[in-house]
Amino acid sequence: MERWEYKTIKYKTGGFMGGKLDPEEFEAQLNEYGSQGWELVSGFDTSMGQGASRDVIVVFKRRR
């Protein structure tokens, strides 16, 4: 039977009204987890209101 472990990471957004994330830095962090064997399975943002994002949440998994 396959066994999995999961990791959830929360990235704070920047900017005056939130919602800004440095795409190059974000990609570099995703690639770092990928090099450690983590596979991205989900990503979503949390709403601060009026369409602005407060945080970006990503979920990874890998075999144990």
mmCIF file of N, CA, C and O in Angstrom:
data_model
loop_
_atom_site.group_PDB
_atom_site.id
_atom_site.type_symbol
_atom_site.label_atom_id
_atom_site.label_comp_id
_atom_site.label_asym_id
_atom_site.label_seq_id
_atom_site.Cartn_x
_atom_site.Cartn_y
_atom_site.Cartn_z
ATOM 1 N N MET A 1 0.835 -1.177 0.000
ATOM 2 C CA MET A 1 0.000 0.000 0.000
ATOM 3 C C MET A 1 0.889 1.253 0.000
ATOM 4 O O MET A 1 1.822 1.365 0.787
ATOM 5 N N GLU A 2 0.596 2.186 -0.903
ATOM 6 C CA GLU A 2 1.362 3.438 -0.948
ATOM 7 C C GLU A 2 1.010 4.314 0.242
ATOM 8 O O GLU A 2 -0.143 4.389 0.647
ATOM 9 N N ARG A 3 2.021 4.993 0.756
ATOM 10 C CA ARG A 3 1.813 5.928 1.865
ATOM 11 C C ARG A 3 2.328 7.284 1.421
ATOM 12 O O ARG A 3 3.330 7.379 0.721
ATOM 13 N N TRP A 4 1.630 8.339 1.825
ATOM 14 C CA TRP A 4 1.971 9.698 1.424
ATOM 15 C C TRP A 4 2.167 10.572 2.655
ATOM 16 O O TRP A 4 1.583 10.336 3.700
ATOM 17 N N GLU A 5 2.986 11.568 2.504
ATOM 18 C CA GLU A 5 3.063 12.632 3.502
ATOM 19 C C GLU A 5 2.745 13.940 2.796
ATOM 20 O O GLU A 5 2.946 14.069 1.590
ATOM 21 N N TYR A 6 2.230 14.889 3.535
ATOM 22 C CA TYR A 6 1.779 16.153 2.967
ATOM 23 C C TYR A 6 2.450 17.324 3.660
ATOM 24 O O TYR A 6 2.816 17.241 4.823
ATOM 25 N N LYS A 7 2.597 18.406 2.912
ATOM 26 C CA LYS A 7 3.176 19.641 3.441
ATOM 27 C C LYS A 7 2.320 20.798 2.934
ATOM 28 O O LYS A 7 2.024 20.878 1.744
ATOM 29 N N THR A 8 1.929 21.671 3.833
ATOM 30 C CA THR A 8 1.155 22.861 3.471
ATOM 31 C C THR A 8 1.992 24.089 3.792
ATOM 32 O O THR A 8 2.513 24.219 4.899
ATOM 33 N N ILE A 9 2.125 24.975 2.811
ATOM 34 C CA ILE A 9 2.922 26.189 2.962
ATOM 35 C C ILE A 9 2.017 27.395 2.710
ATOM 36 O O ILE A 9 1.229 27.399 1.762
ATOM 37 N N LYS A 10 2.167 28.420 3.544
ATOM 38 C CA LYS A 10 1.402 29.657 3.372
ATOM 39 C C LYS A 10 2.369 30.783 3.020
ATOM 40 O O LYS A 10 3.347 31.021 3.732
ATOM 41 N N TYR A 11 2.108 31.440 1.901
ATOM 42 C CA TYR A 11 2.912 32.576 1.464
ATOM 43 C C TYR A 11 2.098 33.844 1.674
ATOM 44 O O TYR A 11 0.973 33.955 1.194
ATOM 45 N N LYS A 12 2.661 34.799 2.386
ATOM 46 C CA LYS A 12 2.019 36.096 2.571
ATOM 47 C C LYS A 12 2.151 36.910 1.293
ATOM 48 O O LYS A 12 3.197 36.876 0.645
ATOM 49 N N THR A 13 1.107 37.619 0.930
ATOM 50 C CA THR A 13 1.182 38.501 -0.226
ATOM 51 C C THR A 13 1.581 39.886 0.242
ATOM 52 O O THR A 13 1.399 40.248 1.400
ATOM 53 N N GLY A 14 2.136 40.657 -0.656
ATOM 54 C CA GLY A 14 2.566 42.004 -0.331
ATOM 55 C C GLY A 14 1.723 43.036 -1.052
ATOM 56 O O GLY A 14 0.673 42.720 -1.621
ATOM 57 N N GLY A 15 2.186 44.230 -1.025
ATOM 58 C CA GLY A 15 1.472 45.314 -1.678
ATOM 59 C C GLY A 15 0.510 46.015 -0.727
ATOM 60 O O GLY A 15 0.114 45.469 0.294
ATOM 61 N N PHE A 16 0.139 47.220 -1.077
ATOM 62 C CA PHE A 16 -0.741 48.038 -0.241
ATOM 63 C C PHE A 16 -2.065 47.341 0.034
ATOM 64 O O PHE A 16 -2.547 47.311 1.155
ATOM 65 N N MET A 17 -2.667 46.751 -1.000
ATOM 66 C CA MET A 17 -3.938 46.057 -0.846
ATOM 67 C C MET A 17 -3.757 44.533 -0.858
ATOM 68 O O MET A 17 -4.726 43.799 -0.977
ATOM 69 N N GLY A 18 -2.527 44.057 -0.751
ATOM 70 C CA GLY A 18 -2.276 42.622 -0.782
ATOM 71 C C GLY A 18 -2.337 42.092 -2.198
ATOM 72 O O GLY A 18 -2.514 42.822 -3.159
ATOM 73 N N GLY A 19 -2.189 40.807 -2.317
ATOM 74 C CA GLY A 19 -2.344 40.154 -3.610
ATOM 75 C C GLY A 19 -1.110 40.136 -4.480
ATOM 76 O O GLY A 19 -1.136 39.555 -5.559
ATOM 77 N N LYS A 20 -0.010 40.736 -4.045
ATOM 78 C CA LYS A 20 1.192 40.740 -4.878
ATOM 79 C C LYS A 20 2.166 39.684 -4.384
ATOM 80 O O LYS A 20 2.470 39.603 -3.210
ATOM 81 N N LEU A 21 2.627 38.893 -5.327
ATOM 82 C CA LEU A 21 3.566 37.815 -5.051
ATOM 83 C C LEU A 21 4.646 37.892 -6.118
ATOM 84 O O LEU A 21 4.333 38.020 -7.293
ATOM 85 N N ASP A 22 5.900 37.828 -5.731
ATOM 86 C CA ASP A 22 6.998 37.866 -6.697
ATOM 87 C C ASP A 22 7.022 36.532 -7.447
ATOM 88 O O ASP A 22 7.344 35.492 -6.851
ATOM 89 N N PRO A 23 6.674 36.517 -8.735
ATOM 90 C CA PRO A 23 6.566 35.242 -9.454
ATOM 91 C C PRO A 23 7.884 34.474 -9.552
ATOM 92 O O PRO A 23 7.881 33.245 -9.468
ATOM 93 N N GLU A 24 9.008 35.173 -9.703
ATOM 94 C CA GLU A 24 10.291 34.482 -9.794
ATOM 95 C C GLU A 24 10.656 33.834 -8.463
ATOM 96 O O GLU A 24 11.126 32.691 -8.422
ATOM 97 N N GLU A 25 10.441 34.543 -7.376
ATOM 98 C CA GLU A 25 10.741 34.000 -6.047
ATOM 99 C C GLU A 25 9.813 32.820 -5.729
ATOM 100 O O GLU A 25 10.248 31.796 -5.215
ATOM 101 N N PHE A 26 8.539 32.978 -6.065
ATOM 102 C CA PHE A 26 7.563 31.916 -5.828
ATOM 103 C C PHE A 26 7.933 30.662 -6.618
ATOM 104 O O PHE A 26 7.942 29.553 -6.081
ATOM 105 N N GLU A 27 8.290 30.835 -7.890
ATOM 106 C CA GLU A 27 8.692 29.708 -8.729
ATOM 107 C C GLU A 27 9.948 29.038 -8.185
ATOM 108 O O GLU A 27 10.043 27.805 -8.165
ATOM 109 N N ALA A 28 10.901 29.829 -7.720
ATOM 110 C CA ALA A 28 12.132 29.264 -7.164
ATOM 111 C C ALA A 28 11.825 28.415 -5.927
ATOM 112 O O ALA A 28 12.396 27.334 -5.755
ATOM 113 N N GLN A 29 10.901 28.887 -5.096
ATOM 114 C CA GLN A 29 10.534 28.120 -3.904
ATOM 115 C C GLN A 29 9.808 26.830 -4.281
ATOM 116 O O GLN A 29 10.059 25.777 -3.691
ATOM 117 N N LEU A 30 8.918 26.902 -5.272
ATOM 118 C CA LEU A 30 8.236 25.685 -5.738
ATOM 119 C C LEU A 30 9.242 24.691 -6.287
ATOM 120 O O LEU A 30 9.157 23.483 -6.017
ATOM 121 N N ASN A 31 10.208 25.169 -7.061
ATOM 122 C CA ASN A 31 11.237 24.282 -7.627
ATOM 123 C C ASN A 31 12.104 23.660 -6.540
ATOM 124 O O ASN A 31 12.531 22.508 -6.667
ATOM 125 N N GLU A 32 12.353 24.399 -5.467
ATOM 126 C CA GLU A 32 13.135 23.861 -4.352
ATOM 127 C C GLU A 32 12.399 22.679 -3.717
ATOM 128 O O GLU A 32 12.999 21.635 -3.457
ATOM 129 N N TYR A 33 11.107 22.845 -3.476
ATOM 130 C CA TYR A 33 10.331 21.721 -2.927
ATOM 131 C C TYR A 33 10.289 20.559 -3.914
ATOM 132 O O TYR A 33 10.364 19.402 -3.513
ATOM 133 N N GLY A 34 10.158 20.861 -5.190
ATOM 134 C CA GLY A 34 10.154 19.815 -6.212
ATOM 135 C C GLY A 34 11.450 19.023 -6.214
ATOM 136 O O GLY A 34 11.441 17.798 -6.370
ATOM 137 N N SER A 35 12.576 19.702 -6.016
ATOM 138 C CA SER A 35 13.866 19.007 -5.999
ATOM 139 C C SER A 35 14.008 18.110 -4.767
ATOM 140 O O SER A 35 14.825 17.196 -4.758
ATOM 141 N N GLN A 36 13.193 18.359 -3.748
ATOM 142 C CA GLN A 36 13.195 17.535 -2.538
ATOM 143 C C GLN A 36 12.182 16.380 -2.639
ATOM 144 O O GLN A 36 11.966 15.654 -1.676
ATOM 145 N N GLY A 37 11.551 16.247 -3.818
ATOM 146 C CA GLY A 37 10.619 15.147 -4.025
ATOM 147 C C GLY A 37 9.165 15.487 -3.775
ATOM 148 O O GLY A 37 8.297 14.627 -3.887
ATOM 149 N N TRP A 38 8.862 16.747 -3.436
ATOM 150 C CA TRP A 38 7.483 17.152 -3.186
ATOM 151 C C TRP A 38 6.795 17.463 -4.512
ATOM 152 O O TRP A 38 7.366 18.105 -5.382
ATOM 153 N N GLU A 39 5.545 17.022 -4.646
ATOM 154 C CA GLU A 39 4.724 17.299 -5.821
ATOM 155 C C GLU A 39 3.601 18.251 -5.413
ATOM 156 O O GLU A 39 2.876 17.988 -4.452
ATOM 157 N N LEU A 40 3.463 19.348 -6.144
ATOM 158 C CA LEU A 40 2.392 20.304 -5.878
ATOM 159 C C LEU A 40 1.062 19.686 -6.280
ATOM 160 O O LEU A 40 0.901 19.231 -7.407
ATOM 161 N N VAL A 41 0.109 19.638 -5.344
ATOM 162 C CA VAL A 41 -1.190 19.044 -5.650
ATOM 163 C C VAL A 41 -2.322 20.056 -5.610
ATOM 164 O O VAL A 41 -3.391 19.807 -6.169
ATOM 165 N N SER A 42 -2.108 21.204 -4.961
ATOM 166 C CA SER A 42 -3.170 22.200 -4.885
ATOM 167 C C SER A 42 -2.579 23.556 -4.530
ATOM 168 O O SER A 42 -1.569 23.648 -3.837
ATOM 169 N N GLY A 43 -3.232 24.585 -5.009
ATOM 170 C CA GLY A 43 -2.857 25.948 -4.664
ATOM 171 C C GLY A 43 -4.088 26.832 -4.702
ATOM 172 O O GLY A 43 -4.935 26.676 -5.579
ATOM 173 N N PHE A 44 -4.222 27.714 -3.721
ATOM 174 C CA PHE A 44 -5.373 28.615 -3.673
ATOM 175 C C PHE A 44 -5.020 29.836 -2.845
ATOM 176 O O PHE A 44 -4.031 29.845 -2.118
ATOM 177 N N ASP A 45 -5.829 30.867 -2.961
ATOM 178 C CA ASP A 45 -5.595 32.075 -2.172
ATOM 179 C C ASP A 45 -6.711 32.245 -1.146
ATOM 180 O O ASP A 45 -7.780 31.670 -1.273
ATOM 181 N N THR A 46 -6.402 33.017 -0.107
ATOM 182 C CA THR A 46 -7.413 33.362 0.882
ATOM 183 C C THR A 46 -7.816 34.800 0.638
ATOM 184 O O THR A 46 -6.966 35.664 0.418
ATOM 185 N N SER A 47 -9.079 35.060 0.671
ATOM 186 C CA SER A 47 -9.604 36.374 0.320
ATOM 187 C C SER A 47 -9.510 37.352 1.485
ATOM 188 O O SER A 47 -9.835 37.021 2.626
ATOM 189 N N MET A 48 -9.077 38.550 1.166
ATOM 190 C CA MET A 48 -9.042 39.626 2.137
ATOM 191 C C MET A 48 -10.269 40.512 1.939
ATOM 192 O O MET A 48 -10.568 41.357 2.744
ATOM 193 N N GLY A 49 -10.959 40.319 0.837
ATOM 194 C CA GLY A 49 -12.134 41.117 0.523
ATOM 195 C C GLY A 49 -11.903 41.940 -0.724
ATOM 196 O O GLY A 49 -10.775 42.296 -1.056
ATOM 197 N N GLN A 50 -12.974 42.200 -1.456
ATOM 198 C CA GLN A 50 -12.939 43.021 -2.660
ATOM 199 C C GLN A 50 -11.962 42.490 -3.703
ATOM 200 O O GLN A 50 -11.335 43.248 -4.427
ATOM 201 N N GLY A 51 -11.794 41.176 -3.742
ATOM 202 C CA GLY A 51 -10.955 40.551 -4.765
ATOM 203 C C GLY A 51 -9.479 40.486 -4.439
ATOM 204 O O GLY A 51 -8.706 39.935 -5.206
ATOM 205 N N ALA A 52 -9.052 41.049 -3.308
ATOM 206 C CA ALA A 52 -7.640 41.017 -2.931
ATOM 207 C C ALA A 52 -7.325 39.724 -2.186
ATOM 208 O O ALA A 52 -8.157 39.202 -1.446
ATOM 209 N N SER A 53 -6.122 39.212 -2.382
ATOM 210 C CA SER A 53 -5.684 37.985 -1.714
ATOM 211 C C SER A 53 -4.837 38.322 -0.503
ATOM 212 O O SER A 53 -3.968 39.179 -0.564
ATOM 213 N N ARG A 54 -5.093 37.635 0.580
ATOM 214 C CA ARG A 54 -4.294 37.811 1.797
ATOM 215 C C ARG A 54 -3.086 36.886 1.775
ATOM 216 O O ARG A 54 -1.965 37.297 2.013
ATOM 217 N N ASP A 55 -3.326 35.604 1.525
ATOM 218 C CA ASP A 55 -2.276 34.591 1.509
ATOM 219 C C ASP A 55 -2.479 33.670 0.314
ATOM 220 O O ASP A 55 -3.583 33.553 -0.204
ATOM 221 N N VAL A 56 -1.402 33.005 -0.081
ATOM 222 C CA VAL A 56 -1.475 31.936 -1.072
ATOM 223 C C VAL A 56 -1.072 30.661 -0.342
ATOM 224 O O VAL A 56 -0.020 30.614 0.300
ATOM 225 N N ILE A 57 -1.930 29.652 -0.417
ATOM 226 C CA ILE A 57 -1.693 28.379 0.245
ATOM 227 C C ILE A 57 -1.380 27.337 -0.825
ATOM 228 O O ILE A 57 -2.083 27.246 -1.822
ATOM 229 N N VAL A 58 -0.314 26.573 -0.629
ATOM 230 C CA VAL A 58 0.025 25.492 -1.543
ATOM 231 C C VAL A 58 0.180 24.201 -0.750
ATOM 232 O O VAL A 58 0.640 24.219 0.390
ATOM 233 N N VAL A 59 -0.252 23.099 -1.349
ATOM 234 C CA VAL A 59 -0.189 21.791 -0.714
ATOM 235 C C VAL A 59 0.640 20.872 -1.593
ATOM 236 O O VAL A 59 0.411 20.774 -2.800
ATOM 237 N N PHE A 60 1.604 20.206 -0.968
ATOM 238 C CA PHE A 60 2.484 19.272 -1.649
ATOM 239 C C PHE A 60 2.278 17.880 -1.055
ATOM 240 O O PHE A 60 1.832 17.735 0.082
ATOM 241 N N LYS A 61 2.652 16.849 -1.830
ATOM 242 C CA LYS A 61 2.679 15.492 -1.313
ATOM 243 C C LYS A 61 3.914 14.785 -1.854
ATOM 244 O O LYS A 61 4.455 15.172 -2.882
ATOM 245 N N ARG A 62 4.339 13.748 -1.132
ATOM 246 C CA ARG A 62 5.401 12.850 -1.615
ATOM 247 C C ARG A 62 5.250 11.513 -0.934
ATOM 248 O O ARG A 62 4.657 11.403 0.139
ATOM 249 N N ARG A 63 5.796 10.495 -1.585
ATOM 250 C CA ARG A 63 5.746 9.150 -1.012
ATOM 251 C C ARG A 63 6.624 9.089 0.224
ATOM 252 O O ARG A 63 7.692 9.702 0.276
ATOM 253 N N ARG A 64 6.194 8.316 1.160
ATOM 254 C CA ARG A 64 6.997 8.112 2.378
ATOM 255 C C ARG A 64 8.050 7.066 2.134
ATOM 256 O O ARG A 64 7.935 6.170 1.404
#
